[in-house]
Short mmCIF file of C-alpha atoms in Angstrom, two decimals:
data_model
loop_
_atom_site.label_atom_id
_atom_site.label_comp_id
_atom_site.label_asym_id
_atom_site.label_seq_id
_atom_site.Cartn_x
_atom_site.Cartn_y
_atom_site.Cartn_z
CA UNK A 771 0.22 -0.36 -0.01
CA UNK A 772 1.52 3.16 -1.15
CA UNK A 773 1.59 6.16 1.11
CA UNK A 774 2.92 9.68 0.27
CA UNK A 775 2.78 13.04 2.47
CA UNK A 776 3.93 15.64 -0.15
CA UNK A 777 2.48 17.87 -2.60
CA UNK A 778 5.32 16.65 -4.58
CA UNK A 779 6.38 12.86 -4.29
CA UNK A 780 9.54 13.50 -5.17
CA UNK A 781 10.11 15.21 -1.29
CA UNK A 782 8.84 11.86 0.04
CA UNK A 783 11.95 10.33 -1.93
CA UNK A 784 14.07 12.73 -0.33
CA UNK A 785 13.35 12.27 2.89
CA UNK A 786 13.75 8.79 2.59
CA UNK A 787 17.41 9.44 1.24
CA UNK A 788 18.36 12.33 4.41
CA UNK A 789 17.04 9.64 7.00
CA UNK A 790 19.22 6.76 5.34
CA UNK A 791 22.21 9.57 4.95
CA UNK A 792 21.76 10.29 8.67
CA UNK A 793 21.69 6.81 10.32
CA UNK A 794 25.03 6.13 8.15
CA UNK A 795 26.69 9.02 9.43
CA UNK A 796 25.53 8.17 13.07
CA UNK A 797 27.06 4.75 12.64
CA UNK A 798 29.72 5.77 11.06
CA UNK A 799 30.56 8.27 13.92
CA UNK A 800 30.35 5.14 16.41
CA UNK A 801 32.69 2.99 14.62
CA UNK A 802 35.14 5.87 13.91
CA UNK A 803 35.17 6.73 17.60
CA UNK A 804 35.71 3.31 18.58
CA UNK A 805 38.61 2.73 16.22
CA UNK A 806 40.71 6.03 16.52
CA UNK A 807 40.30 5.46 20.65
CA UNK A 808 41.34 1.92 20.67
CA UNK A 809 44.09 3.12 18.38
CA UNK A 810 45.11 6.05 20.28
CA UNK A 811 45.19 4.15 23.51
CA UNK A 812 47.36 1.42 22.32
CA UNK A 813 49.64 3.87 20.92
CA UNK A 814 49.40 2.62 17.46
CA UNK A 815 48.18 5.86 15.39
CA UNK A 816 48.65 9.13 16.09
CA UNK A 817 45.80 11.47 14.59
CA UNK A 818 47.97 12.65 11.74
CA UNK A 819 48.58 9.04 10.10
CA UNK A 820 45.38 9.07 9.24
CA UNK A 821 45.74 11.71 6.85
CA UNK A 822 48.75 10.01 4.86
CA UNK A 823 47.26 6.67 4.71
CA UNK A 824 46.84 4.60 1.52
CA UNK A 825 45.26 1.41 1.27
CA UNK A 826 46.99 -2.30 0.02
CA UNK A 827 44.93 -4.00 -2.85
CA UNK A 828 42.92 -6.02 -0.34
CA UNK A 829 41.80 -2.96 1.37
CA UNK A 830 41.17 -1.22 -1.94
CA UNK A 831 38.78 -4.12 -2.90
CA UNK A 832 37.21 -4.22 0.33
CA UNK A 833 36.25 -0.35 0.30
CA UNK A 834 35.23 -0.74 -3.07
CA UNK A 835 31.97 -2.82 -2.55
CA UNK A 836 31.51 -1.29 0.90
CA UNK A 837 31.14 2.19 -0.96
CA UNK A 838 28.87 0.33 -3.64
CA UNK A 839 26.71 -1.00 -0.66
CA UNK A 840 26.66 2.16 0.91
CA UNK A 841 25.13 3.66 -2.51
CA UNK A 842 22.19 1.50 -2.77
CA UNK A 843 21.68 1.77 0.56
CA UNK A 844 21.23 5.62 0.63
CA UNK A 845 19.96 5.72 -3.03
CA UNK A 846 17.75 2.98 -2.86
CA UNK A 847 14.23 5.03 -2.15
CA UNK A 848 14.89 6.92 -5.41
CA UNK A 849 14.62 3.42 -7.14
CA UNK A 850 11.96 1.37 -5.05
CA UNK A 851 8.45 1.27 -4.88
CA UNK A 852 6.82 3.76 -2.30
CA UNK A 853 4.88 1.81 0.41
CA UNK B 521 17.01 -17.89 25.25
CA UNK B 522 18.50 -16.88 21.60
CA UNK B 523 18.29 -13.23 20.73
CA UNK B 524 19.27 -11.24 17.14
CA UNK B 525 22.63 -10.43 17.46
CA UNK B 526 23.13 -7.54 14.67
CA UNK B 527 26.53 -6.29 14.12
CA UNK B 528 27.94 -3.11 15.44
CA UNK B 529 26.84 -0.98 12.30
CA UNK B 530 23.49 -2.40 12.40
CA UNK B 531 22.92 -1.64 16.31
CA UNK B 532 24.38 1.86 15.63
CA UNK B 533 21.64 2.36 12.82
CA UNK B 534 18.81 1.37 14.81
CA UNK B 535 20.00 3.78 17.70
CA UNK B 536 19.73 6.50 15.09
CA UNK B 537 15.89 5.50 14.37
CA UNK B 538 14.95 5.30 17.92
CA UNK B 539 16.67 8.62 18.69
CA UNK B 540 14.94 10.27 15.60
CA UNK B 541 11.70 8.77 16.94
CA UNK B 542 12.19 10.58 19.93
CA UNK B 543 12.30 14.00 18.31
CA UNK B 544 9.62 12.74 16.32
CA UNK B 545 7.45 12.15 19.71
CA UNK B 546 8.24 15.28 21.35
CA UNK B 547 9.54 18.39 19.06
CA UNK B 548 7.73 17.43 15.80
CA UNK B 549 4.81 16.46 17.79
CA UNK B 550 4.43 19.65 19.55
CA UNK B 551 5.15 21.47 16.45
CA UNK B 552 2.04 19.78 14.68
CA UNK B 553 0.00 20.77 17.86
CA UNK B 554 1.21 24.42 17.48
CA UNK B 555 0.00 24.45 13.62
CA UNK B 556 -3.36 22.47 14.63
CA UNK B 557 -4.17 25.33 16.96
CA UNK B 558 -3.63 27.96 14.70
CA UNK B 559 -5.38 26.14 11.60
CA UNK B 560 -8.09 25.61 14.15
CA UNK B 561 -8.29 29.29 15.01
CA UNK B 562 -8.63 30.16 11.50
CA UNK B 563 -11.48 28.04 11.00
CA UNK B 564 -13.83 30.91 12.68
CA UNK B 565 -12.55 30.14 16.06
CA UNK B 566 -14.99 27.36 16.27
CA UNK B 567 -12.51 24.51 16.33
CA UNK B 568 -12.64 21.50 13.90
CA UNK B 569 -16.19 19.70 13.36
CA UNK B 570 -14.17 16.25 13.33
CA UNK B 571 -11.22 14.50 12.79
CA UNK B 572 -11.78 14.48 9.21
CA UNK B 573 -11.96 17.94 9.09
CA UNK B 574 -8.60 18.72 10.96
CA UNK B 575 -7.22 16.14 8.59
CA UNK B 576 -8.39 18.12 5.49
CA UNK B 577 -6.89 21.36 6.99
CA UNK B 578 -3.72 19.95 8.15
CA UNK B 579 -2.63 18.34 5.15
CA UNK B 580 -1.00 20.97 3.24
CA UNK B 581 1.14 21.81 6.08
CA UNK B 582 4.60 21.09 5.77
CA UNK B 583 5.33 20.21 9.10
CA UNK B 584 2.19 17.85 9.43
CA UNK B 585 3.57 16.38 5.76
CA UNK B 586 6.95 15.64 7.65
CA UNK B 587 5.72 14.36 10.70
CA UNK B 588 3.78 11.66 8.83
CA UNK B 589 6.32 10.94 6.41
CA UNK B 590 8.98 10.50 9.33
CA UNK B 591 6.08 8.35 11.42
CA UNK B 592 5.84 6.04 8.47
CA UNK B 593 9.08 5.77 7.32
CA UNK B 594 10.87 5.27 10.52
CA UNK B 595 8.88 2.47 11.18
CA UNK B 596 9.58 1.35 7.47
CA UNK B 597 13.08 1.78 7.96
CA UNK B 598 13.47 -0.48 11.30
CA UNK B 599 12.51 -3.83 9.18
CA UNK B 600 13.15 -3.19 5.56
CA UNK B 601 16.18 -1.90 3.46
CA UNK B 602 19.98 -2.98 4.19
CA UNK B 603 20.17 -2.53 8.05
CA UNK B 604 16.55 -3.21 8.65
CA UNK B 605 15.57 -6.25 10.87
CA UNK B 606 14.77 -8.31 7.82
CA UNK B 607 18.25 -8.21 6.80
CA UNK B 608 19.76 -9.11 9.93
CA UNK B 609 17.20 -11.84 10.62
CA UNK B 610 18.81 -12.98 7.20
CA UNK B 611 21.95 -12.98 8.15
CA UNK B 612 21.73 -15.08 11.28
CA UNK B 613 18.83 -17.13 9.85
CA UNK B 614 20.26 -20.62 9.58
CA UNK B 615 21.40 -20.63 13.23
CA UNK B 616 18.18 -18.97 14.56
CA UNK B 617 15.99 -21.33 13.00
CA UNK B 618 17.86 -24.01 14.28
CA UNK B 619 17.51 -22.97 17.86
CA UNK B 620 14.00 -22.28 17.40
CA UNK B 621 13.04 -25.36 15.66
CA UNK B 622 15.04 -27.18 18.51
CA UNK B 623 13.15 -25.20 20.91
CA UNK B 624 9.79 -26.16 19.51
CA UNK B 625 10.48 -29.74 19.79
CA UNK B 626 11.42 -29.21 23.49
CA UNK B 627 8.53 -27.32 24.12
CA UNK B 628 6.23 -29.68 22.59
CA UNK B 629 7.77 -32.58 24.12
CA UNK B 630 7.13 -31.07 27.17
CA UNK B 631 3.45 -30.78 26.82
CA UNK B 632 3.81 -27.08 27.34
CA UNK B 633 3.50 -25.74 23.81
CA UNK B 634 0.79 -27.23 21.62
CA UNK B 635 0.86 -25.83 17.83
CA UNK B 636 -1.44 -26.35 15.53
CA UNK B 637 0.05 -26.27 11.67
CA UNK B 638 -3.60 -27.30 10.33
CA UNK B 639 -5.05 -24.18 11.79
CA UNK B 640 -6.54 -21.81 9.19
CA UNK B 641 -5.68 -18.23 10.22
CA UNK B 642 -8.04 -15.61 9.78
CA UNK B 643 -8.07 -13.66 6.52
CA UNK B 644 -8.09 -10.20 8.15
CA UNK B 645 -4.92 -11.39 9.91
CA UNK B 646 -3.51 -13.04 7.22
CA UNK B 647 -3.72 -9.65 4.60
CA UNK B 648 -2.61 -6.71 6.99
CA UNK B 649 1.06 -6.37 7.87
CA UNK B 650 0.05 -4.61 11.25
CA UNK B 651 2.81 -2.06 12.29
CA UNK B 652 4.48 -2.74 9.23
CA UNK B 653 5.99 -5.80 10.16
CA UNK B 654 6.73 -7.84 6.71
CA UNK B 655 5.01 -10.82 6.23
CA UNK B 656 3.11 -10.17 9.71
CA UNK B 657 4.07 -11.44 12.86
CA UNK B 658 3.32 -15.36 12.04
CA UNK B 659 4.69 -15.96 8.52
CA UNK B 660 8.21 -16.14 8.97
CA UNK B 661 9.54 -18.65 11.35
CA UNK B 662 11.95 -15.84 12.82
CA UNK B 663 9.05 -13.47 13.07
CA UNK B 664 8.86 -14.00 16.97
CA UNK B 665 12.52 -12.93 17.04
CA UNK B 666 11.73 -10.11 14.94
CA UNK B 667 8.81 -8.71 17.19
CA UNK B 668 11.09 -9.23 20.24
CA UNK B 669 13.61 -6.98 18.59
CA UNK B 670 11.29 -4.74 17.13
CA UNK B 671 9.32 -3.15 19.97
CA UNK B 672 12.13 -1.61 21.53
CA UNK B 673 11.23 1.57 19.37
CA UNK B 674 7.61 0.61 18.84
CA UNK B 675 6.71 2.77 21.74
CA UNK B 676 8.33 6.18 21.71
CA UNK B 677 11.78 6.26 23.75
CA UNK B 678 10.55 7.90 26.96
CA UNK B 679 8.12 4.71 27.46
CA UNK B 680 9.54 1.68 28.89
CA UNK B 681 8.13 -1.30 27.00
CA UNK B 682 8.73 -3.71 29.65
CA UNK B 683 7.50 -1.81 32.11
CA UNK B 684 4.07 -1.29 30.73
CA UNK B 685 3.66 -5.26 31.32
CA UNK B 686 4.45 -5.14 34.71
CA UNK B 687 2.33 -2.21 35.11
CA UNK B 688 -0.67 -3.72 33.36
CA UNK B 689 -0.60 -6.75 35.74
CA UNK B 690 -0.26 -4.66 38.64
CA UNK B 691 -3.51 -2.58 37.91
CA UNK B 692 -5.60 -5.85 37.79
CA UNK B 693 -7.37 -5.76 40.79
CA UNK B 694 -7.73 -9.43 41.11
CA UNK B 695 -5.28 -11.39 43.31
CA UNK B 696 -4.70 -15.15 43.66
CA UNK B 697 -6.59 -16.26 40.64
CA UNK B 698 -6.39 -20.13 40.16
CA UNK B 699 -6.50 -19.94 36.22
CA UNK B 700 -5.56 -17.12 33.94
CA UNK B 701 -5.46 -17.12 30.34
CA UNK B 702 -3.51 -14.13 28.38
CA UNK B 703 -5.44 -14.13 25.10
CA UNK B 704 -3.41 -12.93 22.22
CA UNK B 705 -0.11 -13.48 24.44
CA UNK B 706 2.63 -12.82 21.35
CA UNK B 707 6.03 -13.99 22.79
CA UNK B 708 4.86 -14.37 26.19
CA UNK B 709 5.97 -10.57 27.40
CA UNK B 710 2.38 -10.02 28.92
CA UNK B 711 1.81 -13.27 30.51
CA UNK B 712 4.75 -13.95 32.87
CA UNK B 713 4.08 -10.64 34.78
CA UNK B 714 1.05 -12.18 36.27
CA UNK B 715 2.79 -15.34 37.33
CA UNK B 716 4.47 -13.45 40.33
CA UNK B 717 1.21 -11.97 41.44
CA UNK B 718 -0.85 -15.35 41.08
CA UNK B 719 1.72 -17.54 42.78
CA UNK B 720 -0.59 -20.57 42.58
CA UNK B 721 -2.69 -19.76 39.29
CA UNK B 722 -2.59 -22.33 36.21
CA UNK B 723 -1.65 -20.21 33.52
CA UNK B 724 -2.80 -20.57 29.90
CA UNK B 725 -1.40 -18.28 26.55
CA UNK B 726 -3.01 -18.30 23.35
CA UNK B 727 -2.26 -16.53 20.14
CA UNK B 728 -2.59 -17.57 16.21
CA UNK B 729 1.29 -17.17 15.60
CA UNK B 730 3.11 -20.29 15.85
CA UNK B 731 6.30 -18.50 15.91
CA UNK B 732 5.74 -16.13 18.52
CA UNK B 733 4.40 -19.14 20.75
CA UNK B 734 7.63 -20.78 20.28
CA UNK B 735 9.50 -17.40 21.72
CA UNK B 736 6.65 -17.50 24.67
CA UNK B 737 7.93 -21.08 25.43
CA UNK B 738 11.53 -20.12 25.47
CA UNK B 739 10.77 -17.10 27.55
CA UNK B 740 8.70 -19.21 30.34
CA UNK B 741 11.28 -22.03 30.17
CA UNK B 742 13.86 -19.57 30.72
CA UNK B 743 12.29 -18.04 33.58
CA UNK B 744 11.39 -21.59 35.32
CA UNK B 745 7.67 -20.80 35.15
CA UNK B 746 5.11 -23.01 33.85
CA UNK B 747 2.59 -21.87 31.06
CA UNK B 748 0.02 -23.92 28.70
CA UNK B 749 0.84 -22.08 25.14
CA UNK B 750 -1.19 -23.11 22.77
CA UNK B 751 -1.95 -21.64 19.00
CA UNK B 752 -5.99 -21.19 18.92
CA UNK B 753 -8.07 -18.22 17.87
CA UNK B 754 -9.59 -16.07 20.39
CA UNK B 755 -12.67 -16.33 18.72
CA UNK B 756 -13.44 -19.76 19.52
CA UNK B 757 -11.42 -21.67 21.58
CA UNK B 758 -11.25 -25.09 22.92
CA UNK B 759 -11.44 -24.40 26.74
CA UNK B 760 -14.64 -25.33 28.51
CA UNK B 761 -17.14 -23.20 30.02
CA UNK B 762 -16.43 -21.58 32.97
CA UNK B 763 -12.60 -22.38 33.38
CA UNK B 764 -10.89 -19.20 33.67
CA UNK B 765 -11.28 -16.99 36.82
CA UNK B 766 -9.05 -14.15 35.04
CA UNK B 767 -8.71 -13.90 31.38
CA UNK B 768 -6.39 -10.77 30.18
CA UNK B 769 -5.21 -9.09 26.94
CA UNK B 770 -2.74 -6.62 26.00
CA UNK B 771 -2.65 -4.67 22.88
CA UNK B 772 -4.81 -7.01 20.96
CA UNK B 773 -8.29 -5.42 20.94
CA UNK B 774 -7.52 -2.60 18.46
CA UNK B 775 -6.13 -5.34 15.93
CA UNK B 776 -9.58 -7.15 15.34
CA UNK B 777 -12.14 -6.07 13.01
CA UNK B 778 -15.53 -5.11 14.73
CA UNK B 779 -17.32 -8.78 14.16
CA UNK B 780 -14.03 -10.47 15.36
CA UNK B 781 -14.03 -8.21 18.41
CA UNK B 782 -17.61 -9.61 19.06
CA UNK B 783 -16.79 -12.91 19.15
CA UNK B 784 -13.59 -12.92 21.03
CA UNK B 785 -15.60 -10.92 23.44
CA UNK B 786 -18.29 -13.43 23.50
CA UNK B 787 -15.85 -16.61 23.55
CA UNK B 788 -13.85 -15.08 26.43
CA UNK B 789 -17.72 -14.67 28.69
CA UNK B 790 -18.05 -18.07 27.69
CA UNK B 791 -14.61 -19.69 29.25
CA UNK B 792 -14.91 -16.95 32.11
CA UNK B 793 -16.43 -18.13 35.68
CA UNK B 794 -19.06 -16.45 36.93
CA UNK B 795 -17.94 -13.67 39.10
CA UNK B 796 -14.60 -13.89 37.03
CA UNK B 797 -12.71 -11.02 35.50
CA UNK B 798 -12.05 -9.80 32.02
CA UNK B 799 -9.29 -7.21 31.90
CA UNK B 800 -7.95 -5.39 28.82
CA UNK B 801 -5.22 -3.20 28.11
CA UNK B 802 -5.68 -1.20 24.67
CA UNK B 803 -5.95 2.05 22.76
CA UNK B 804 -9.21 3.69 22.93
CA UNK B 805 -10.52 7.18 23.48
CA UNK B 806 -7.58 9.27 22.87
CA UNK B 807 -7.40 12.45 25.35
CA UNK B 808 -7.28 15.75 23.91
CA UNK B 809 -10.33 16.15 21.86
CA UNK B 810 -10.16 16.17 18.05
CA UNK B 811 -6.16 16.86 18.21
CA UNK B 812 -5.59 13.18 19.99
CA UNK B 813 -8.09 11.62 17.27
CA UNK B 814 -6.18 13.40 14.73
CA UNK B 815 -2.91 11.75 15.84
CA UNK B 816 -4.45 8.53 16.67
CA UNK B 817 -6.36 7.82 13.75
CA UNK B 818 -3.61 9.43 11.66
CA UNK B 819 -1.34 6.70 13.31
CA UNK B 820 -3.27 3.69 12.77
CA UNK B 821 -3.56 4.49 8.90
CA UNK B 822 0.52 5.31 8.75
CA UNK B 823 1.13 2.19 10.66
CA UNK B 824 -1.03 0.06 8.89
CA UNK B 825 -3.39 -0.45 12.35
CA UNK B 826 -6.49 -0.85 10.21
CA UNK B 827 -8.53 -1.36 12.92
CA UNK B 828 -7.31 0.97 15.27
CA UNK B 829 -10.03 3.42 14.21
CA UNK B 830 -13.00 1.05 14.01
CA UNK B 831 -12.07 -0.30 17.46
CA UNK B 832 -11.87 3.39 18.98
CA UNK B 833 -15.42 4.15 17.00
CA UNK B 834 -16.77 1.20 18.74
CA UNK B 835 -18.51 1.49 22.10
CA UNK B 836 -17.14 -1.54 23.70
CA UNK B 837 -18.35 -1.48 27.21
CA UNK B 838 -21.70 -1.48 25.86
CA UNK B 839 -20.81 -4.51 23.77
CA UNK B 840 -19.38 -6.01 26.81
CA UNK B 841 -22.84 -5.26 28.73
CA UNK B 842 -24.76 -6.97 25.88
CA UNK B 843 -22.62 -10.04 25.87
CA UNK B 844 -23.61 -9.97 29.65
CA UNK B 845 -20.47 -8.66 31.27
CA UNK B 846 -21.21 -6.98 34.40
CA UNK B 847 -19.90 -3.50 35.59
CA UNK B 848 -17.66 -2.81 32.31
CA UNK B 849 -15.35 0.11 33.19
CA UNK B 850 -12.73 2.10 31.02
CA UNK B 851 -10.02 3.66 32.95
CA UNK B 852 -7.18 5.88 31.87
CA UNK B 853 -3.99 3.91 32.13
CA UNK B 854 -0.37 5.31 33.11
CA UNK B 855 1.92 3.67 30.65
CA UNK B 856 4.81 5.55 32.36
CA UNK B 857 4.38 8.78 30.70
CA UNK B 858 1.18 9.72 33.55
CA UNK B 859 -2.42 9.56 33.22
CA UNK B 860 -4.55 12.11 31.01
CA UNK B 861 -8.22 12.62 31.06
CA UNK B 862 -10.45 13.18 28.31
CA UNK B 863 -9.24 16.93 27.79
CA UNK B 864 -5.81 16.52 28.08
CA UNK B 865 -3.40 17.05 25.36
CA UNK B 866 -0.46 14.83 26.23
CA UNK B 867 2.72 17.09 26.12
CA UNK B 868 4.46 13.97 23.97
CA UNK B 869 3.03 11.45 21.48
CA UNK B 870 1.67 8.52 23.53
CA UNK B 871 -0.65 5.58 22.56
CA UNK B 872 -4.04 6.09 24.53
CA UNK B 873 -3.66 3.25 26.54
CA UNK B 874 -6.53 2.52 28.21
CA UNK B 875 -7.63 -0.32 31.15
CA UNK B 876 -11.02 -2.42 30.50
CA UNK B 877 -12.18 -3.89 33.20
CA UNK B 878 -15.46 -6.42 33.27
CA UNK B 879 -17.09 -9.00 35.51
CA UNK B 880 -18.75 -12.21 34.67
#
């Protein structure tokens, strides 16, 4: 059962994009906070090392896949049927 | 008792949804109330004649549009999408199904869990995805696990969903019941608080959903409490006349079309002993006048609660009286956010919980 709430149904889709993006930002912040804290506590990485980081091949492939999934999650509402 | 254990990212995502719902339930709800009052004054100072007139006037207001869109989509995102409950279940499906199947066999062997795979589920139950739960709370063997996880954000964040069940059990005047039935028991969260208050009672719980009943058995087994769980329709149960002295239901009645509601109340009267009590915690008579109805009926529409409005528009006390119940009452229920009389507009979104009590 499709439900829309705005005068222009495009806005319904944009709301869902914004919600999905905001949720992604929150979970990234959560993970990043955990990582940086652990690295700093263990003396592994100083914040300036993050700026100069380059991925190896495996890391690069994993990041590619993750970015694809990110785009599908965030932009999915533009393509899906409104329910 | 096995639970859904989503990864860290999924938990952070659901945490976001919960907080967003908190913002929706307070700030957005209050802004819609201000717009409602402003529109109502514009309407010649007479207020809105009824909820449909209010809906018509507010429908073009952007803040109400955002309120409505968030209400529907925060709940939808909880289940669907890449980080929703359904995706998390699928990631853990093999392990969860094996554990639940083992629990089902153990429960059935104990004699405390009686499922009926041949039972035909009512059409209204199969057709509606209540509160936007994909496939309903019965079609997936993991539906009970999904329900247990999802309920954490069904209520707004300022209301504790476990506390409600304890409050309800404590608010029932009868003590020391001998036989108690929880009708529409779901995963058993509403059933167990009655055990502590009626220690000698024989406890029964019925529901249409086999996956929920397996969870209910797991819950009572883990708590060391004996409950006879069985898959039955509340409209025509297998119990003998006058078997129970206390029958209770939690958030069941608003899910029933009116004819089913009548049949349920009628069969509960049949299986209740003379002098016994029928008590229900459910949503009716929203406080806050037309605004309360506007919010509640809008919620019903946006959250696939298709019989919620018809229940509110049913004179349930009269129905109980016509069926032969005595002293039927509806009392405002404190879900943890306070007690609201008919004229009060609650300061934050809440379900209009009411306590129904009737005697045979």
